[in-house]
mmCIF file with all atom_site columns, C-alpha atoms in Angstrom:
data_model
loop_
_atom_site.group_PDB
_atom_site.id
_atom_site.type_symbol
_atom_site.label_atom_id
_atom_site.label_alt_id
_atom_site.label_comp_id
_atom_site.label_asym_id
_atom_site.label_entity_id
_atom_site.label_seq_id
_atom_site.pdbx_PDB_ins_code
_atom_site.Cartn_x
_atom_site.Cartn_y
_atom_site.Cartn_z
_atom_site.occupancy
_atom_site.B_iso_or_equiv
_atom_site.pdbx_formal_charge
_atom_site.auth_seq_id
_atom_site.auth_comp_id
_atom_site.auth_asym_id
_atom_site.auth_atom_id
_atom_site.pdbx_PDB_model_num
ATOM 1   C CA . MET A 1 1   ? 24.352  -13.257 -62.904 1.00 0.00 ? 1   MET A CA 1
ATOM 2   C CA . GLN A 1 2   ? 21.787  -15.274 -65.056 1.00 0.00 ? 2   GLN A CA 1
ATOM 3   C CA . LEU A 1 3   ? 21.762  -18.072 -62.177 1.00 0.00 ? 3   LEU A CA 1
ATOM 4   C CA . LEU A 1 4   ? 21.079  -15.616 -59.473 1.00 0.00 ? 4   LEU A CA 1
ATOM 5   C CA . ALA A 1 5   ? 18.208  -13.667 -61.414 1.00 0.00 ? 5   ALA A CA 1
ATOM 6   C CA . ALA A 1 6   ? 16.498  -16.916 -61.895 1.00 0.00 ? 6   ALA A CA 1
ATOM 7   C CA . LYS A 1 7   ? 16.896  -17.853 -58.362 1.00 0.00 ? 7   LYS A CA 1
ATOM 8   C CA . PHE A 1 8   ? 15.489  -14.277 -57.373 1.00 0.00 ? 8   PHE A CA 1
ATOM 9   C CA . ASN A 1 9   ? 12.659  -14.714 -59.655 1.00 0.00 ? 9   ASN A CA 1
ATOM 10  C CA . GLN A 1 10  ? 11.881  -18.244 -58.027 1.00 0.00 ? 10  GLN A CA 1
ATOM 11  C CA . ILE A 1 11  ? 11.889  -16.919 -54.724 1.00 0.00 ? 11  ILE A CA 1
ATOM 12  C CA . ALA A 1 12  ? 9.644   -13.902 -55.675 1.00 0.00 ? 12  ALA A CA 1
ATOM 13  C CA . THR A 1 13  ? 7.111   -16.185 -57.079 1.00 0.00 ? 13  THR A CA 1
ATOM 14  C CA . ALA A 1 14  ? 7.122   -18.302 -53.856 1.00 0.00 ? 14  ALA A CA 1
ATOM 15  C CA . ILE A 1 15  ? 6.407   -15.219 -51.999 1.00 0.00 ? 15  ILE A CA 1
ATOM 16  C CA . GLU A 1 16  ? 3.598   -14.247 -53.997 1.00 0.00 ? 16  GLU A CA 1
ATOM 17  C CA . THR A 1 17  ? 1.961   -17.696 -53.795 1.00 0.00 ? 17  THR A CA 1
ATOM 18  C CA . THR A 1 18  ? 2.459   -17.856 -50.094 1.00 0.00 ? 18  THR A CA 1
ATOM 19  C CA . ASN A 1 19  ? 0.909   -14.200 -49.748 1.00 0.00 ? 19  ASN A CA 1
ATOM 20  C CA . ALA A 1 20  ? -2.137  -15.495 -51.885 1.00 0.00 ? 20  ALA A CA 1
ATOM 21  C CA . GLN A 1 21  ? -2.486  -18.497 -49.542 1.00 0.00 ? 21  GLN A CA 1
ATOM 22  C CA . ILE A 1 22  ? -2.224  -16.252 -46.488 1.00 0.00 ? 22  ILE A CA 1
ATOM 23  C CA . ALA A 1 23  ? -4.942  -13.936 -47.834 1.00 0.00 ? 23  ALA A CA 1
ATOM 24  C CA . ALA A 1 24  ? -7.228  -16.968 -48.514 1.00 0.00 ? 24  ALA A CA 1
ATOM 25  C CA . LEU A 1 25  ? -6.754  -18.491 -45.254 1.00 0.00 ? 25  LEU A CA 1
ATOM 26  C CA . GLN A 1 26  ? -7.353  -15.016 -43.444 1.00 0.00 ? 26  GLN A CA 1
ATOM 27  C CA . ALA A 1 27  ? -10.627 -14.724 -45.639 1.00 0.00 ? 27  ALA A CA 1
ATOM 28  C CA . LYS A 1 28  ? -11.571 -18.327 -44.327 1.00 0.00 ? 28  LYS A CA 1
ATOM 29  C CA . LEU A 1 29  ? -10.720 -17.349 -40.673 1.00 0.00 ? 29  LEU A CA 1
ATOM 30  C CA . SER A 1 30  ? -12.803 -14.318 -40.803 1.00 0.00 ? 30  SER A CA 1
ATOM 31  C CA . GLU A 1 31  ? -15.709 -16.490 -42.190 1.00 0.00 ? 31  GLU A CA 1
ATOM 32  C CA . LEU A 1 32  ? -15.260 -19.098 -39.528 1.00 0.00 ? 32  LEU A CA 1
ATOM 33  C CA . GLN A 1 33  ? -15.262 -16.266 -36.657 1.00 0.00 ? 33  GLN A CA 1
ATOM 34  C CA . GLU A 1 34  ? -18.303 -14.749 -38.256 1.00 0.00 ? 34  GLU A CA 1
ATOM 35  C CA . HIS A 1 35  ? -20.022 -18.313 -38.202 1.00 0.00 ? 35  HIS A CA 1
ATOM 36  C CA . GLN A 1 36  ? -18.974 -18.641 -34.715 1.00 0.00 ? 36  GLN A CA 1
ATOM 37  C CA . GLN A 1 37  ? -20.267 -15.543 -33.348 1.00 0.00 ? 37  GLN A CA 1
ATOM 38  C CA . GLN A 1 38  ? -23.684 -16.432 -35.187 1.00 0.00 ? 38  GLN A CA 1
ATOM 39  C CA . LEU A 1 39  ? -23.853 -19.682 -33.289 1.00 0.00 ? 39  LEU A CA 1
ATOM 40  C CA . GLN A 1 40  ? -23.145 -18.025 -29.925 1.00 0.00 ? 40  GLN A CA 1
ATOM 41  C CA . SER A 1 41  ? -26.098 -15.675 -30.570 1.00 0.00 ? 41  SER A CA 1
ATOM 42  C CA . VAL A 1 42  ? -28.447 -18.579 -31.653 1.00 0.00 ? 42  VAL A CA 1
ATOM 43  C CA . GLU A 1 43  ? -27.304 -20.490 -28.526 1.00 0.00 ? 43  GLU A CA 1
ATOM 44  C CA . GLN A 1 44  ? -28.274 -17.465 -26.310 1.00 0.00 ? 44  GLN A CA 1
ATOM 45  C CA . ALA A 1 45  ? -31.513 -17.077 -27.857 1.00 0.00 ? 45  ALA A CA 1
ATOM 46  C CA . CYS A 1 46  ? -32.275 -20.788 -27.504 1.00 0.00 ? 46  CYS A CA 1
ATOM 47  C CA . GLN A 1 47  ? -31.452 -20.609 -23.900 1.00 0.00 ? 47  GLN A CA 1
ATOM 48  C CA . SER A 1 48  ? -33.508 -17.568 -23.378 1.00 0.00 ? 48  SER A CA 1
ATOM 49  C CA . ALA A 1 49  ? -36.482 -19.377 -25.119 1.00 0.00 ? 49  ALA A CA 1
ATOM 50  C CA . LEU A 1 50  ? -35.977 -22.470 -23.192 1.00 0.00 ? 50  LEU A CA 1
ATOM 51  C CA . SER A 1 51  ? -36.200 -20.240 -19.844 1.00 0.00 ? 51  SER A CA 1
ATOM 52  C CA . GLN A 1 52  ? -39.141 -18.468 -21.212 1.00 0.00 ? 52  GLN A CA 1
ATOM 53  C CA . VAL A 1 53  ? -40.912 -21.949 -21.899 1.00 0.00 ? 53  VAL A CA 1
ATOM 54  C CA . ASP A 1 54  ? -40.146 -22.906 -18.229 1.00 0.00 ? 54  ASP A CA 1
ATOM 55  C CA . THR A 1 55  ? -41.532 -19.882 -16.780 1.00 0.00 ? 55  THR A CA 1
ATOM 56  C CA . ALA A 1 56  ? -44.580 -20.261 -19.013 1.00 0.00 ? 56  ALA A CA 1
ATOM 57  C CA . LEU A 1 57  ? -44.993 -23.959 -17.927 1.00 0.00 ? 57  LEU A CA 1
ATOM 58  C CA . MET A 1 58  ? -44.660 -23.146 -14.229 1.00 0.00 ? 58  MET A CA 1
ATOM 59  C CA . MET A 1 59  ? -47.294 -20.148 -14.335 1.00 0.00 ? 59  MET A CA 1
ATOM 60  C CA . LEU A 1 60  ? -49.569 -22.508 -16.447 1.00 0.00 ? 60  LEU A CA 1
ATOM 61  C CA . HIS A 1 61  ? -49.188 -25.213 -14.018 1.00 0.00 ? 61  HIS A CA 1
ATOM 62  C CA . HIS A 1 62  ? -50.069 -22.655 -11.064 1.00 0.00 ? 62  HIS A CA 1
ATOM 63  C CA . VAL A 1 63  ? -53.116 -21.051 -12.947 1.00 0.00 ? 63  VAL A CA 1
ATOM 64  C CA . ASP A 1 64  ? -54.697 -24.044 -15.002 1.00 0.00 ? 64  ASP A CA 1
ATOM 65  C CA . PRO A 1 65  ? -52.602 -27.320 -15.182 1.00 0.00 ? 65  PRO A CA 1
ATOM 66  C CA . THR A 1 66  ? -55.236 -28.618 -17.666 1.00 0.00 ? 66  THR A CA 1
ATOM 67  C CA . GLU A 1 67  ? -53.914 -26.253 -20.369 1.00 0.00 ? 67  GLU A CA 1
ATOM 68  C CA . ILE A 1 68  ? -50.446 -27.629 -20.393 1.00 0.00 ? 68  ILE A CA 1
ATOM 69  C CA . ALA A 1 69  ? -51.371 -30.090 -23.098 1.00 0.00 ? 69  ALA A CA 1
ATOM 70  C CA . THR A 1 70  ? -52.677 -27.047 -25.275 1.00 0.00 ? 70  THR A CA 1
ATOM 71  C CA . PHE A 1 71  ? -49.387 -25.230 -24.656 1.00 0.00 ? 71  PHE A CA 1
ATOM 72  C CA . LYS A 1 72  ? -47.453 -28.311 -25.630 1.00 0.00 ? 72  LYS A CA 1
ATOM 73  C CA . ASP A 1 73  ? -49.600 -28.540 -29.006 1.00 0.00 ? 73  ASP A CA 1
ATOM 74  C CA . ALA A 1 74  ? -48.957 -24.987 -29.613 1.00 0.00 ? 74  ALA A CA 1
ATOM 75  C CA . LEU A 1 75  ? -45.212 -25.536 -29.246 1.00 0.00 ? 75  LEU A CA 1
ATOM 76  C CA . GLY A 1 76  ? -45.501 -28.392 -31.764 1.00 0.00 ? 76  GLY A CA 1
ATOM 77  C CA . VAL A 1 77  ? -47.360 -26.375 -34.348 1.00 0.00 ? 77  VAL A CA 1
ATOM 78  C CA . LYS A 1 78  ? -44.332 -24.028 -34.227 1.00 0.00 ? 78  LYS A CA 1
ATOM 79  C CA . PHE A 1 79  ? -42.044 -26.608 -35.271 1.00 0.00 ? 79  PHE A CA 1
ATOM 80  C CA . ALA A 1 80  ? -44.417 -28.108 -37.905 1.00 0.00 ? 80  ALA A CA 1
ATOM 81  C CA . THR A 1 81  ? -45.059 -24.872 -39.809 1.00 0.00 ? 81  THR A CA 1
ATOM 82  C CA . ASP A 1 82  ? -43.278 -23.430 -42.761 1.00 0.00 ? 82  ASP A CA 1
ATOM 83  C CA . ALA A 1 83  ? -42.032 -20.547 -40.607 1.00 0.00 ? 83  ALA A CA 1
ATOM 84  C CA . ILE A 1 84  ? -38.831 -22.206 -39.859 1.00 0.00 ? 84  ILE A CA 1
ATOM 85  C CA . GLY A 1 85  ? -37.977 -22.268 -43.780 1.00 0.00 ? 85  GLY A CA 1
ATOM 86  C CA . ILE A 1 86  ? -38.122 -18.508 -43.902 1.00 0.00 ? 86  ILE A CA 1
ATOM 87  C CA . LEU A 1 87  ? -34.658 -18.129 -43.043 1.00 0.00 ? 87  LEU A CA 1
ATOM 88  C CA . SER A 1 88  ? -32.309 -20.015 -45.471 1.00 0.00 ? 88  SER A CA 1
ATOM 89  C CA . PRO A 1 89  ? -29.616 -21.791 -43.635 1.00 0.00 ? 89  PRO A CA 1
ATOM 90  C CA . THR A 1 90  ? -26.060 -21.001 -44.236 1.00 0.00 ? 90  THR A CA 1
ATOM 91  C CA . ASN A 1 91  ? -23.756 -23.137 -46.225 1.00 0.00 ? 91  ASN A CA 1
ATOM 92  C CA . THR A 1 92  ? -22.136 -25.242 -43.688 1.00 0.00 ? 92  THR A CA 1
ATOM 93  C CA . ALA A 1 93  ? -20.263 -27.577 -46.117 1.00 0.00 ? 93  ALA A CA 1
ATOM 94  C CA . PRO A 1 94  ? -16.678 -27.258 -45.325 1.00 0.00 ? 94  PRO A CA 1
ATOM 95  C CA . ALA A 1 95  ? -14.386 -25.493 -48.024 1.00 0.00 ? 95  ALA A CA 1
ATOM 96  C CA . GLU A 1 96  ? -11.642 -27.380 -49.558 1.00 0.00 ? 96  GLU A CA 1
ATOM 97  C CA . PRO A 1 97  ? -8.518  -26.999 -47.404 1.00 0.00 ? 97  PRO A CA 1
ATOM 98  C CA . ILE A 1 98  ? -5.926  -24.892 -49.027 1.00 0.00 ? 98  ILE A CA 1
ATOM 99  C CA . GLU A 1 99  ? -2.591  -26.584 -49.089 1.00 0.00 ? 99  GLU A CA 1
ATOM 100 C CA . PRO A 1 100 ? 0.489   -24.603 -49.699 1.00 0.00 ? 100 PRO A CA 1
ATOM 101 C CA . GLU A 1 101 ? 2.687   -25.283 -52.600 1.00 0.00 ? 101 GLU A CA 1
ATOM 102 C CA . PRO A 1 102 ? 5.897   -26.892 -51.874 1.00 0.00 ? 102 PRO A CA 1
ATOM 103 C CA . THR A 1 103 ? 9.008   -24.679 -52.600 1.00 0.00 ? 103 THR A CA 1
ATOM 104 C CA . ALA A 1 104 ? 12.374  -25.483 -52.877 1.00 0.00 ? 104 ALA A CA 1
ATOM 105 C CA . PRO A 1 105 ? 14.501  -24.569 -49.470 1.00 0.00 ? 105 PRO A CA 1
ATOM 106 C CA . THR A 1 106 ? 16.734  -21.828 -49.482 1.00 0.00 ? 106 THR A CA 1
ATOM 107 C CA . ALA A 1 107 ? 19.962  -21.556 -47.692 1.00 0.00 ? 107 ALA A CA 1
ATOM 108 C CA . PRO A 1 108 ? 19.940  -19.281 -44.655 1.00 0.00 ? 108 PRO A CA 1
ATOM 109 C CA . GLU A 1 109 ? 21.606  -15.852 -45.255 1.00 0.00 ? 109 GLU A CA 1
ATOM 110 C CA . THR A 1 110 ? 25.211  -15.791 -43.715 1.00 0.00 ? 110 THR A CA 1
ATOM 111 C CA . SER A 1 111 ? 26.672  -12.531 -42.486 1.00 0.00 ? 111 SER A CA 1
ATOM 112 C CA . ALA A 1 112 ? 30.437  -11.798 -43.001 1.00 0.00 ? 112 ALA A CA 1
ATOM 113 C CA . GLU A 1 113 ? 30.612  -10.199 -39.547 1.00 0.00 ? 113 GLU A CA 1
ATOM 114 C CA . PRO A 1 114 ? 30.850  -12.517 -36.594 1.00 0.00 ? 114 PRO A CA 1
ATOM 115 C CA . GLU A 1 115 ? 28.155  -11.979 -33.794 1.00 0.00 ? 115 GLU A CA 1
ATOM 116 C CA . ILE A 1 116 ? 29.526  -10.030 -30.888 1.00 0.00 ? 116 ILE A CA 1
ATOM 117 C CA . GLU A 1 117 ? 27.885  -10.128 -27.531 1.00 0.00 ? 117 GLU A CA 1
ATOM 118 C CA . PRO A 1 118 ? 27.379  -6.573  -26.236 1.00 0.00 ? 118 PRO A CA 1
ATOM 119 C CA . ALA A 1 119 ? 29.483  -5.911  -23.248 1.00 0.00 ? 119 ALA A CA 1
ATOM 120 C CA . ILE A 1 120 ? 27.639  -4.961  -19.664 1.00 0.00 ? 120 ILE A CA 1
ATOM 121 C CA . ASP A 1 121 ? 29.532  -2.616  -17.746 1.00 0.00 ? 121 ASP A CA 1
ATOM 122 C CA . VAL A 1 122 ? 29.708  -3.567  -13.927 1.00 0.00 ? 122 VAL A CA 1
ATOM 123 C CA . GLU A 1 123 ? 30.851  -1.100  -11.477 1.00 0.00 ? 123 GLU A CA 1
ATOM 124 C CA . VAL A 1 124 ? 32.602  -3.101  -8.680  1.00 0.00 ? 124 VAL A CA 1
ATOM 125 C CA . THR A 1 125 ? 32.888  -1.532  -5.227  1.00 0.00 ? 125 THR A CA 1
ATOM 126 C CA . GLU A 1 126 ? 34.989  -2.786  -2.460  1.00 0.00 ? 126 GLU A CA 1
ATOM 127 C CA . THR A 1 127 ? 33.519  -2.970  0.897   1.00 0.00 ? 127 THR A CA 1
ATOM 128 C CA . PRO A 1 128 ? 35.856  -2.858  3.882   1.00 0.00 ? 128 PRO A CA 1
ATOM 129 C CA . GLU A 1 129 ? 35.681  -6.143  5.630   1.00 0.00 ? 129 GLU A CA 1
ATOM 130 C CA . THR A 1 130 ? 35.280  -5.815  9.647   1.00 0.00 ? 130 THR A CA 1
ATOM 131 C CA . PRO A 1 131 ? 37.644  -8.361  11.309  1.00 0.00 ? 131 PRO A CA 1
ATOM 132 C CA . ALA A 1 132 ? 35.908  -11.250 12.904  1.00 0.00 ? 132 ALA A CA 1
ATOM 133 C CA . THR A 1 133 ? 36.422  -11.580 16.635  1.00 0.00 ? 133 THR A CA 1
ATOM 134 C CA . ASP A 1 134 ? 35.404  -14.232 19.173  1.00 0.00 ? 134 ASP A CA 1
ATOM 135 C CA . ALA A 1 135 ? 34.448  -11.595 21.790  1.00 0.00 ? 135 ALA A CA 1
ATOM 136 C CA . PRO A 1 136 ? 30.719  -11.173 22.542  1.00 0.00 ? 136 PRO A CA 1
ATOM 137 C CA . ILE A 1 137 ? 29.020  -8.171  21.511  1.00 0.00 ? 137 ILE A CA 1
ATOM 138 C CA . VAL A 1 138 ? 27.965  -6.283  24.579  1.00 0.00 ? 138 VAL A CA 1
ATOM 139 C CA . PRO A 1 139 ? 25.282  -3.713  24.203  1.00 0.00 ? 139 PRO A CA 1
ATOM 140 C CA . ALA A 1 140 ? 26.059  -0.114  25.395  1.00 0.00 ? 140 ALA A CA 1
ATOM 141 C CA . PRO A 1 141 ? 24.656  0.642   28.645  1.00 0.00 ? 141 PRO A CA 1
ATOM 142 C CA . THR A 1 142 ? 21.489  2.818   28.306  1.00 0.00 ? 142 THR A CA 1
ATOM 143 C CA . THR A 1 143 ? 21.806  4.726   31.465  1.00 0.00 ? 143 THR A CA 1
ATOM 144 C CA . THR A 1 144 ? 25.012  5.579   33.446  1.00 0.00 ? 144 THR A CA 1
ATOM 145 C CA . ALA A 1 145 ? 25.429  5.707   37.304  1.00 0.00 ? 145 ALA A CA 1
ATOM 146 C CA . ALA A 1 146 ? 25.057  9.498   36.856  1.00 0.00 ? 146 ALA A CA 1
ATOM 147 C CA . ASP A 1 147 ? 21.787  9.290   35.091  1.00 0.00 ? 147 ASP A CA 1
ATOM 148 C CA . ILE A 1 148 ? 20.417  6.776   38.028  1.00 0.00 ? 148 ILE A CA 1
ATOM 149 C CA . GLU A 1 149 ? 21.838  9.296   40.672  1.00 0.00 ? 149 GLU A CA 1
ATOM 150 C CA . GLY A 1 150 ? 19.907  12.165  39.015  1.00 0.00 ? 150 GLY A CA 1
ATOM 151 C CA . LEU A 1 151 ? 16.700  10.227  38.639  1.00 0.00 ? 151 LEU A CA 1
ATOM 152 C CA . LEU A 1 152 ? 16.989  9.147   42.327  1.00 0.00 ? 152 LEU A CA 1
ATOM 153 C CA . ASN A 1 153 ? 17.503  12.794  43.548  1.00 0.00 ? 153 ASN A CA 1
ATOM 154 C CA . LYS A 1 154 ? 14.313  13.826  41.574  1.00 0.00 ? 154 LYS A CA 1
ATOM 155 C CA . MET A 1 155 ? 12.229  11.249  43.577  1.00 0.00 ? 155 MET A CA 1
ATOM 156 C CA . THR A 1 156 ? 10.206  12.398  46.465  1.00 0.00 ? 156 THR A CA 1
ATOM 157 C CA . ILE A 1 157 ? 11.576  11.431  49.968  1.00 0.00 ? 157 ILE A CA 1
ATOM 158 C CA . GLN A 1 158 ? 8.600   8.957   50.429  1.00 0.00 ? 158 GLN A CA 1
ATOM 159 C CA . ASN A 1 159 ? 9.320   7.250   47.230  1.00 0.00 ? 159 ASN A CA 1
ATOM 160 C CA . ILE A 1 160 ? 13.151  6.915   47.677  1.00 0.00 ? 160 ILE A CA 1
ATOM 161 C CA . ARG A 1 161 ? 12.705  5.656   51.162  1.00 0.00 ? 161 ARG A CA 1
ATOM 162 C CA . LYS A 1 162 ? 10.171  3.056   49.839  1.00 0.00 ? 162 LYS A CA 1
ATOM 163 C CA . LEU A 1 163 ? 12.741  2.085   47.121  1.00 0.00 ? 163 LEU A CA 1
ATOM 164 C CA . ALA A 1 164 ? 15.639  1.622   49.799  1.00 0.00 ? 164 ALA A CA 1
ATOM 165 C CA . SER A 1 165 ? 13.270  -0.411  51.937  1.00 0.00 ? 165 SER A CA 1
ATOM 166 C CA . ALA A 1 166 ? 12.515  -2.847  48.781  1.00 0.00 ? 166 ALA A CA 1
ATOM 167 C CA . LYS A 1 167 ? 16.258  -3.010  48.141  1.00 0.00 ? 167 LYS A CA 1
ATOM 168 C CA . LYS A 1 168 ? 17.152  -3.742  51.777  1.00 0.00 ? 168 LYS A CA 1
ATOM 169 C CA . VAL A 1 169 ? 19.140  -0.513  52.103  1.00 0.00 ? 169 VAL A CA 1
ATOM 170 C CA . SER A 1 170 ? 19.037  2.001   55.039  1.00 0.00 ? 170 SER A CA 1
ATOM 171 C CA . GLY A 1 171 ? 16.314  4.747   54.215  1.00 0.00 ? 171 GLY A CA 1
ATOM 172 C CA . ASN A 1 172 ? 17.711  7.067   56.857  1.00 0.00 ? 172 ASN A CA 1
ATOM 173 C CA . GLY A 1 173 ? 19.205  10.392  55.967  1.00 0.00 ? 173 GLY A CA 1
ATOM 174 C CA . THR A 1 174 ? 18.911  12.875  53.266  1.00 0.00 ? 174 THR A CA 1
ATOM 175 C CA . ARG A 1 175 ? 17.658  12.179  49.725  1.00 0.00 ? 175 ARG A CA 1
ATOM 176 C CA . ALA A 1 176 ? 21.216  12.598  48.368  1.00 0.00 ? 176 ALA A CA 1
ATOM 177 C CA . ALA A 1 177 ? 22.581  10.073  51.005  1.00 0.00 ? 177 ALA A CA 1
ATOM 178 C CA . ILE A 1 178 ? 20.043  7.400   50.251  1.00 0.00 ? 178 ILE A CA 1
ATOM 179 C CA . ALA A 1 179 ? 20.519  8.082   46.532  1.00 0.00 ? 179 ALA A CA 1
ATOM 180 C CA . GLY A 1 180 ? 24.318  7.587   47.041  1.00 0.00 ? 180 GLY A CA 1
ATOM 181 C CA . ARG A 1 181 ? 23.582  4.015   48.720  1.00 0.00 ? 181 ARG A CA 1
ATOM 182 C CA . LEU A 1 182 ? 21.066  3.001   45.911  1.00 0.00 ? 182 LEU A CA 1
ATOM 183 C CA . LYS A 1 183 ? 22.764  4.194   42.721  1.00 0.00 ? 183 LYS A CA 1
ATOM 184 C CA . ALA A 1 184 ? 24.893  1.183   42.271  1.00 0.00 ? 184 ALA A CA 1
ATOM 185 C CA . ILE A 1 185 ? 22.098  -1.339  42.987  1.00 0.00 ? 185 ILE A CA 1
ATOM 186 C CA . VAL A 1 186 ? 19.003  -0.070  41.195  1.00 0.00 ? 186 VAL A CA 1
ATOM 187 C CA . THR A 1 187 ? 18.198  0.071   37.588  1.00 0.00 ? 187 THR A CA 1
ATOM 188 C CA . GLN A 1 188 ? 16.029  2.897   35.682  1.00 0.00 ? 188 GLN A CA 1
ATOM 189 C CA . ALA A 1 189 ? 13.248  0.277   35.603  1.00 0.00 ? 189 ALA A CA 1
ATOM 190 C CA . ASP A 1 190 ? 13.317  0.113   39.526  1.00 0.00 ? 190 ASP A CA 1
ATOM 191 C CA . ILE A 1 191 ? 13.041  3.763   39.884  1.00 0.00 ? 191 ILE A CA 1
ATOM 192 C CA . TRP A 1 192 ? 10.111  3.899   37.512  1.00 0.00 ? 192 TRP A CA 1
ATOM 193 C CA . ASN A 1 193 ? 8.230   1.046   39.339  1.00 0.00 ? 193 ASN A CA 1
ATOM 194 C CA . ALA A 1 194 ? 8.704   2.783   42.667  1.00 0.00 ? 194 ALA A CA 1
ATOM 195 C CA . THR A 1 195 ? 7.496   6.243   41.325  1.00 0.00 ? 195 THR A CA 1
ATOM 196 C CA . ALA A 1 196 ? 4.339   4.582   39.529  1.00 0.00 ? 196 ALA A CA 1
#
């Protein structure tokens, strides 16, 4: 038990040290992120100032180009005054890197129970197979002879005689007689075309 207690204390100390290092690194990270945001703000302000200088130069060139030298001198005075020193620069010196203290490696925890992969239930349903045949698939007829004859009988006598003439069939007799001769040789499309 004495050996285990010493090992436990050693690991607890290593955890505390690591947590302290993590806290120090997080503080440094926050500091760097804040500095980055400040730099971005300064960059935007500088870009805006340069844009304003460009605008002022263009306007001055348009209104009185002889005053450009005066404007340039005024900008030079801005950089030469003590106004720049009003704001104290932040400490940009890099902080000393924090290196983690080496700790003794620990053996991975082993479990007495073997790892068991979870079972996945899969339901298998059998679908009946349709026997393969070499016979070609013939589509079902869309209209029957009775349908064709019914359509022919609904046609006017002039249209059915015109269709009979187009199919080289005698157009003499009653509509029913002409329909009887045409029903085997015309399609539904032929009837629609004749009545169109």
